[in-house]
Coordinates of N, CA and C in Angstrom, one line a residue:
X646 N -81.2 8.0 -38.1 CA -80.3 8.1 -39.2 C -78.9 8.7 -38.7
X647 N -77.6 8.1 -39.0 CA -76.6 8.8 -38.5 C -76.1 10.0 -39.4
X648 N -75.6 10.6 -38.9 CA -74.9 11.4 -39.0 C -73.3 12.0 -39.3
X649 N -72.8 12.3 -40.6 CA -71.5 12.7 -40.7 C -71.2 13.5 -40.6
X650 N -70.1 14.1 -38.6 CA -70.2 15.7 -38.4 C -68.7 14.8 -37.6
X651 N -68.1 16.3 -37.3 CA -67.1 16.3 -36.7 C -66.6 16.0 -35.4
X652 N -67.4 17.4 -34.4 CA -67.2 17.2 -33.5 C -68.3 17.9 -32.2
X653 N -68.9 18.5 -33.4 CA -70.0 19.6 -33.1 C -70.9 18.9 -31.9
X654 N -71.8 17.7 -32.2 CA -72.3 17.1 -30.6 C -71.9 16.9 -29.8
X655 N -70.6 16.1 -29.6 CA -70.2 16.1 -28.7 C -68.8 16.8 -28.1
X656 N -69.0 17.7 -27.2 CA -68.7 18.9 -26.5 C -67.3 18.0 -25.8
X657 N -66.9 17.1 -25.2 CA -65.9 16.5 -24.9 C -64.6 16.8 -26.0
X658 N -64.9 16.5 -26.8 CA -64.0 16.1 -28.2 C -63.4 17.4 -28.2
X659 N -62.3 17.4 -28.7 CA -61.5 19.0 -29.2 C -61.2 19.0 -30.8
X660 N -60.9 19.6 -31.3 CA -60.0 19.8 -32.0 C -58.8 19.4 -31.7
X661 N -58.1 18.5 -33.0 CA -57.0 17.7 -32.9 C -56.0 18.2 -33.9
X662 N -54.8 18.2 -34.2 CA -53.8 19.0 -35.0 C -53.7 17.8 -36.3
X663 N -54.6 17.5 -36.9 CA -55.2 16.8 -38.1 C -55.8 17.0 -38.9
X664 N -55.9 16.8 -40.7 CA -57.3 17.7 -41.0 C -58.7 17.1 -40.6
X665 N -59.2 17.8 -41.0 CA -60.9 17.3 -40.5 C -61.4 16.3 -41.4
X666 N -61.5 15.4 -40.8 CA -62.3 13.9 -41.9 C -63.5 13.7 -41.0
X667 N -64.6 13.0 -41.9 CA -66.4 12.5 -41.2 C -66.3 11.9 -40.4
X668 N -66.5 11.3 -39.8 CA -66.7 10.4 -38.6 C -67.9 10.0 -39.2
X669 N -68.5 8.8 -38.3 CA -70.0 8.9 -38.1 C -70.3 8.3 -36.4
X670 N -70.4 9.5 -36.1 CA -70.8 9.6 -34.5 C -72.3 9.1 -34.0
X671 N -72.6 8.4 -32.9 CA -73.8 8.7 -32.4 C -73.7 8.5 -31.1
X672 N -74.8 8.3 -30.4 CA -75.5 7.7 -28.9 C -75.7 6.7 -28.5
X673 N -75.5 5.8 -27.6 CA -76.4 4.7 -27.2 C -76.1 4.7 -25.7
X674 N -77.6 5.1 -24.9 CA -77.4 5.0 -23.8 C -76.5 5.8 -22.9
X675 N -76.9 7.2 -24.0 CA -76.2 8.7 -23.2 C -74.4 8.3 -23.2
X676 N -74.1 7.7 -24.5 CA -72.5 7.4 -24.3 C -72.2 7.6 -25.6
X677 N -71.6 8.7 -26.0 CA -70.9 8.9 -27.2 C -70.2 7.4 -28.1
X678 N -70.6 7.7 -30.0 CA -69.9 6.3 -30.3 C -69.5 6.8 -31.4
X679 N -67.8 6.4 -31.8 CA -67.5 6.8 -33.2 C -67.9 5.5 -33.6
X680 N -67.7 5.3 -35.5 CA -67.4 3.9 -35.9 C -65.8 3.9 -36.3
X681 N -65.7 2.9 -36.0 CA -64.2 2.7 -36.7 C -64.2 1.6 -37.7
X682 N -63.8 2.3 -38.9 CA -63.8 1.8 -40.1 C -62.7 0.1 -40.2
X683 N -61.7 0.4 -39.1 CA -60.8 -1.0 -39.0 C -61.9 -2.1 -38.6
X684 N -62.6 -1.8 -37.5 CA -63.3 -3.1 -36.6 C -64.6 -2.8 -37.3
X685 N -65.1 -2.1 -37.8 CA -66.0 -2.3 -38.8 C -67.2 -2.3 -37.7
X686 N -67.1 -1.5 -36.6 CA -68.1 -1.5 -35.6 C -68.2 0.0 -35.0
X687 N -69.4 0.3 -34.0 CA -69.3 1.7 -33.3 C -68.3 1.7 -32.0
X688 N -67.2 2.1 -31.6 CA -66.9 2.1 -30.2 C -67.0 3.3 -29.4
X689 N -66.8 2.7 -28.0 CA -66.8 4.1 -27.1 C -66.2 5.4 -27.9
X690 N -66.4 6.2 -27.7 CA -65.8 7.7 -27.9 C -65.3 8.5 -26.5
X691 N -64.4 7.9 -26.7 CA -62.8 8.5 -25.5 C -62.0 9.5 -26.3
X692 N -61.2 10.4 -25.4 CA -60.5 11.4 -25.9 C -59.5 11.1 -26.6
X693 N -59.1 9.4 -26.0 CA -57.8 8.4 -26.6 C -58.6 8.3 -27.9
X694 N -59.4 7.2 -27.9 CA -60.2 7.0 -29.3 C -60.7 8.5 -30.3
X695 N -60.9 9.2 -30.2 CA -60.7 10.6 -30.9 C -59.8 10.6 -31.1
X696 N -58.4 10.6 -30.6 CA -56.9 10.5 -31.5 C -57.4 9.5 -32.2
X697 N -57.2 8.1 -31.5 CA -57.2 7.4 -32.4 C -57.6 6.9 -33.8
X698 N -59.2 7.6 -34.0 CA -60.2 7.4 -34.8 C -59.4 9.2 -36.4
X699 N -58.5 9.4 -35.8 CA -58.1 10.6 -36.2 C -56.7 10.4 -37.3
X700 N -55.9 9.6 -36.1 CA -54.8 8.7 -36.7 C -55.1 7.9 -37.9
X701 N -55.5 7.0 -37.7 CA -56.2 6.2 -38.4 C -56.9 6.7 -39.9
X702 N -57.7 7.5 -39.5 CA -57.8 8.2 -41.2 C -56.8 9.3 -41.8
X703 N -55.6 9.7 -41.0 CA -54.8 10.2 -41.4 C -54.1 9.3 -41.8
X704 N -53.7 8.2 -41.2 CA -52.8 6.7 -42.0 C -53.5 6.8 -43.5
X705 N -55.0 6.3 -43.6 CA -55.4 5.8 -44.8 C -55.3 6.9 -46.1
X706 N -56.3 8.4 -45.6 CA -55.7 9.3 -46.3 C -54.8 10.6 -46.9
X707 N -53.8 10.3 -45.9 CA -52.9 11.5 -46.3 C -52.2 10.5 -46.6
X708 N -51.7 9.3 -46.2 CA -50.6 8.8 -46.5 C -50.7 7.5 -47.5
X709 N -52.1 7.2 -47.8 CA -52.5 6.0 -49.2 C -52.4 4.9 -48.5
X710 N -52.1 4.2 -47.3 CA -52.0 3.4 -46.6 C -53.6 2.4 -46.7
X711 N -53.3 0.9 -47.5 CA -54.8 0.4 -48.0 C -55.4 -0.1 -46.3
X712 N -56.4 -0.3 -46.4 CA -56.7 -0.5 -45.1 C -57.1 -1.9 -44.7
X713 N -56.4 -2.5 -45.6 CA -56.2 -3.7 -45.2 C -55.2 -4.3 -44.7
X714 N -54.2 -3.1 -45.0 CA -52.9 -3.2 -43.9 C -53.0 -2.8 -42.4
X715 N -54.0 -2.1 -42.1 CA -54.0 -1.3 -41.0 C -55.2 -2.4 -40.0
X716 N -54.6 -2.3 -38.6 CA -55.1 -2.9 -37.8 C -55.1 -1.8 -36.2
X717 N -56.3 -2.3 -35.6 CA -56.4 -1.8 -34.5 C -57.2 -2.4 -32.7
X718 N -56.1 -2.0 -32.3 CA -56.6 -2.2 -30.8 C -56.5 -4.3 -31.0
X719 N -55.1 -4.4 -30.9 CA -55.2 -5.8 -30.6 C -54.2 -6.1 -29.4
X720 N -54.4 -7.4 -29.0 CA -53.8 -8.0 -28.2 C -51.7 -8.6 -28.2
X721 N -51.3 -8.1 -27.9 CA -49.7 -8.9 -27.8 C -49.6 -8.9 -26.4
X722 N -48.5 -9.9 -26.8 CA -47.8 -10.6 -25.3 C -46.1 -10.4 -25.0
X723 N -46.0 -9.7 -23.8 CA -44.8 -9.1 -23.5 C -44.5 -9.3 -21.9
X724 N -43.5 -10.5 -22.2 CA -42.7 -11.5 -21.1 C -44.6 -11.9 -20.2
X725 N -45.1 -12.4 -20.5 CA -46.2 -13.3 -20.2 C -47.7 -12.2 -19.8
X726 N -47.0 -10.9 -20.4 CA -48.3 -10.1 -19.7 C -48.9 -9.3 -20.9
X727 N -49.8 -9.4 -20.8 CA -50.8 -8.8 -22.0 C -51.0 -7.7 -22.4
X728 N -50.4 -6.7 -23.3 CA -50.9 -5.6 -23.5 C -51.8 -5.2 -24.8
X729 N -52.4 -4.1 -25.0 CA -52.9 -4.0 -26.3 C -52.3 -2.4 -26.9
X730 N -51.8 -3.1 -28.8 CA -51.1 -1.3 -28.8 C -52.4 -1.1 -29.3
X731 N -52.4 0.7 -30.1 CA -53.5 1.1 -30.5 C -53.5 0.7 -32.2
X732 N -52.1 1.0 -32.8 CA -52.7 0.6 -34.6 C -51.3 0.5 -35.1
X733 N -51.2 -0.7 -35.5 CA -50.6 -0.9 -36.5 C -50.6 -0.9 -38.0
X734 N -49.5 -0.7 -38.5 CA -49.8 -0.6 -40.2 C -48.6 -1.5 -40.6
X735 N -49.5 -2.6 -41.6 CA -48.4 -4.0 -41.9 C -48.1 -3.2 -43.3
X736 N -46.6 -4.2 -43.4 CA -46.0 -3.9 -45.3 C -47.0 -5.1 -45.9
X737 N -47.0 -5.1 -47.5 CA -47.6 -6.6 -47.7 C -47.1 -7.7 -47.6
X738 N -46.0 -7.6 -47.2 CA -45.3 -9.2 -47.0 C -45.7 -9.5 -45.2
X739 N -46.8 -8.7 -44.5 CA -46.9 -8.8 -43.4 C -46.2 -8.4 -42.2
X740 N -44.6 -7.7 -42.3 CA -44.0 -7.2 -41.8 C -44.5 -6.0 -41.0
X741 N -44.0 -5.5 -40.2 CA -44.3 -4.3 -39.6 C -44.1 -2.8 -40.0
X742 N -44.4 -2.1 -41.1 CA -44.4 -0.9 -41.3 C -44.2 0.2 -40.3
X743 N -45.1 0.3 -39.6 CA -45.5 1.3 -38.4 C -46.7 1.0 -37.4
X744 N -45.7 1.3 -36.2 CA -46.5 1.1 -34.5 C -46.9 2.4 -34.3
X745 N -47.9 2.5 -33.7 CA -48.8 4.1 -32.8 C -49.1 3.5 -32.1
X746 N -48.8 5.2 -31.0 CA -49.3 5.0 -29.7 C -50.3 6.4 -29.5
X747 N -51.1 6.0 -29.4 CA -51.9 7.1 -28.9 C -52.6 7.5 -27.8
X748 N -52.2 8.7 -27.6 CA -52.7 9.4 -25.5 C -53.7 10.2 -26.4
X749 N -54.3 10.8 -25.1 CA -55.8 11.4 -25.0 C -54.9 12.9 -25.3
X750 N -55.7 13.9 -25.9 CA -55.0 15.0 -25.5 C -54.1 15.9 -24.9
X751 N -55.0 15.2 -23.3 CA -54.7 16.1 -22.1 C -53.3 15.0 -21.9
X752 N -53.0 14.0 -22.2 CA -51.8 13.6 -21.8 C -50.7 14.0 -22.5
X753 N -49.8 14.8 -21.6 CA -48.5 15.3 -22.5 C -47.5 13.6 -23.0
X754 N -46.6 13.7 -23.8 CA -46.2 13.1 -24.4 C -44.3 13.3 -23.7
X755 N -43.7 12.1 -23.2 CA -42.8 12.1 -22.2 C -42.0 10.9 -22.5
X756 N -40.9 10.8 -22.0 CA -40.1 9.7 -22.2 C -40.4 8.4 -21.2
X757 N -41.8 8.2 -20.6 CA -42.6 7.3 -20.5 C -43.2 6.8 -21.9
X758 N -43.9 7.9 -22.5 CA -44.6 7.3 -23.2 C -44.0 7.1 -24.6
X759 N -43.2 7.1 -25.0 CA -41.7 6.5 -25.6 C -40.9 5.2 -25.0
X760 N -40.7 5.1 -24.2 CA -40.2 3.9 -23.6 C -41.7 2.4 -23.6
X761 N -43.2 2.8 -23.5 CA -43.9 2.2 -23.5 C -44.0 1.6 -25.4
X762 N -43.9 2.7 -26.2 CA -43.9 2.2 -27.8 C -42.8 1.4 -28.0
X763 N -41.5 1.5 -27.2 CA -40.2 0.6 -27.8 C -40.3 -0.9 -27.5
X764 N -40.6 -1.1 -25.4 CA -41.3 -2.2 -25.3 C -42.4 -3.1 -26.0
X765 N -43.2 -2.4 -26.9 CA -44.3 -2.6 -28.3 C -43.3 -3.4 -28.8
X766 N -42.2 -2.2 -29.2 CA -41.9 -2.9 -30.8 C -41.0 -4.0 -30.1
X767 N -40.3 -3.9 -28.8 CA -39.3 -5.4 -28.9 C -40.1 -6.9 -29.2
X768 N -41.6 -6.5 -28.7 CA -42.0 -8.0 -29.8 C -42.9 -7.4 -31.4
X769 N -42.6 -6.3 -31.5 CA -43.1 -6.2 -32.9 C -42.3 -5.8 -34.1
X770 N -41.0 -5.3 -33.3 CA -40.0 -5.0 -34.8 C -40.3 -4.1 -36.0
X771 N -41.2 -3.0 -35.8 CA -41.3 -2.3 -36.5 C -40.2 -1.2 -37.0
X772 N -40.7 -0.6 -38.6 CA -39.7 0.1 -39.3 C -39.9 1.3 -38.8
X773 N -41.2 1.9 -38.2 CA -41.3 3.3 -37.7 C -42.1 3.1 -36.7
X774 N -42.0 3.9 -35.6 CA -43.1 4.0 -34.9 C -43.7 5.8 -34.7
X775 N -44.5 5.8 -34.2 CA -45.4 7.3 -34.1 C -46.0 7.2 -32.6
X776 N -45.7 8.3 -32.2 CA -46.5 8.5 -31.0 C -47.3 9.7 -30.7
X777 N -48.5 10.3 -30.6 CA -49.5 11.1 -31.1 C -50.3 11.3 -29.2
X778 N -50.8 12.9 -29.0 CA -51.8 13.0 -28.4 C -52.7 13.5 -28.9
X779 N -52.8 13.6 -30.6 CA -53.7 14.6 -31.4 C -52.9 15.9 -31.1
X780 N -52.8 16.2 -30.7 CA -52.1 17.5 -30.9 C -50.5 17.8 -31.3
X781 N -49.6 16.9 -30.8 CA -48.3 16.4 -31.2 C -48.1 15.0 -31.4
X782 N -47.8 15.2 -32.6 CA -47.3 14.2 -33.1 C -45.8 13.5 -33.3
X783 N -45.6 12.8 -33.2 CA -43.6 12.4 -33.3 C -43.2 11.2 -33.7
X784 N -42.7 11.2 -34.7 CA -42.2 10.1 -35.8 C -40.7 9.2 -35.9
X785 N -41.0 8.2 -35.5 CA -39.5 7.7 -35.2 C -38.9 6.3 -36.3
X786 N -37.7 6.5 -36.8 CA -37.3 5.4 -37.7 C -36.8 4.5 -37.2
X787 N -36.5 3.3 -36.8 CA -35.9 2.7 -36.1 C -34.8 2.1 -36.7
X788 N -33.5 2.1 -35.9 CA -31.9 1.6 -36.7 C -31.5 0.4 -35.8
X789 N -32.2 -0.5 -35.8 CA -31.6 -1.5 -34.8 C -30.3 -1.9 -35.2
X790 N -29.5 -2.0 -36.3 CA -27.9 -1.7 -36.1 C -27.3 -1.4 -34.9
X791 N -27.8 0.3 -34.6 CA -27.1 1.2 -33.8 C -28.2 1.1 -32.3
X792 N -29.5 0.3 -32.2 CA -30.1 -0.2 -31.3 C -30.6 1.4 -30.7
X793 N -31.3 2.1 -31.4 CA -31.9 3.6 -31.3 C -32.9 3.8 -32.2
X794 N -33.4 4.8 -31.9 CA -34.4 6.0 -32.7 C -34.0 6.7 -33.4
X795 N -34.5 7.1 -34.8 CA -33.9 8.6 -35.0 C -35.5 9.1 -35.5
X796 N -35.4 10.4 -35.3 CA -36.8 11.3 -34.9 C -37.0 11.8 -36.4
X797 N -37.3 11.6 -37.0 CA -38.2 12.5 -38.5 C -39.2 13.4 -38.4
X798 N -39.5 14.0 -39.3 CA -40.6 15.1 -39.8 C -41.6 14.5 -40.1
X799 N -41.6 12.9 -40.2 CA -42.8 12.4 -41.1 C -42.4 11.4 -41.2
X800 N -43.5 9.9 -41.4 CA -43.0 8.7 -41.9 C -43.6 8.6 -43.2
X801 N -43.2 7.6 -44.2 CA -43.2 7.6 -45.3 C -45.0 7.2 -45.9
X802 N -44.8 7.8 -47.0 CA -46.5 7.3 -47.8 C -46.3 6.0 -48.3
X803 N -47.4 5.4 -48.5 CA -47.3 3.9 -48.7 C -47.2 3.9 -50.5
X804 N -46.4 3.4 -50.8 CA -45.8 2.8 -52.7 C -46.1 1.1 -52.2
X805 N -46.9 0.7 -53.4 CA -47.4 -0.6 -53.1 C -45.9 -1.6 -53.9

């Protein structure tokens, strides 16, 4: 039977500067598994994936975001080479709302990993992007007029 717990089994995991939502965690084959509600499957349980399984319900519940806008862990192509971001959140007209990037904890957050979310958006054109280790979080508007960032307290809750 699984189980809806935090973080209590698995001793890896930290506390993340998010409120606390269920998971449903287990085992297979001595390898930790969240489920993620987007792919509708169990995945690895990485320190990245703990942000990200964190993000993610912070999209859907603090900010009303339906989750059928929200997508995760896909493939794009940038100048012929493959990357994958971690979650996107579409407007309904399919547009790009908001790009995340999410590091593991232990990775501090640097003007690397800022310059990796903008090359994102030059093929995804999004209206905000966020860049998160679980512990800091940082929210950006994008003004392509003035071809920059500007840094906010917060990106907006979803009005359908």
């Amino acid at each position: 039977m699984l189980k809806f717990c935090r973080l209590i089994t698995f001793e890896s995991m930290q506390e993340l500067n998010f409120p606390q939502y269920p998971f449903r965690l287990k085992s297979s084959e001595n390898k930790p598994l969240i489920f993620d509600e987007i792919r509708k499957k169990f995945v690895r349980l990485t320190p990245e994936e703990w942000v990200r399984q964190h993000t993610v319900a912070h999209i859907l519940n603090a900010y009303h975001y339906p989750i059928s806008l929200v997508n995760v862990e896909k493939e794009l192509k940038l100048n012929q080479v493959s990357k994958r971001y971690d979650v996107v959140v579409f407007k309904p007209d399919a547009s790009i709302q908001l790009i995340v990037e999410c590091k593991a904890p232990k990775i501090k957050i640097n003007q690397e990993t800022f310059d990796q979310i903008a090359r994102y958006n030059l093929a995804l054109k999004a209206d905000y992007l966020m860049v998160t280790n679980g512990l800091n979080h940082y929210y950006c508007q994008m003004d392509y007029d003035a071809k920059k960032y500007i840094f906010l307290p917060d990106f907006p809750v979803y009005t359908p």
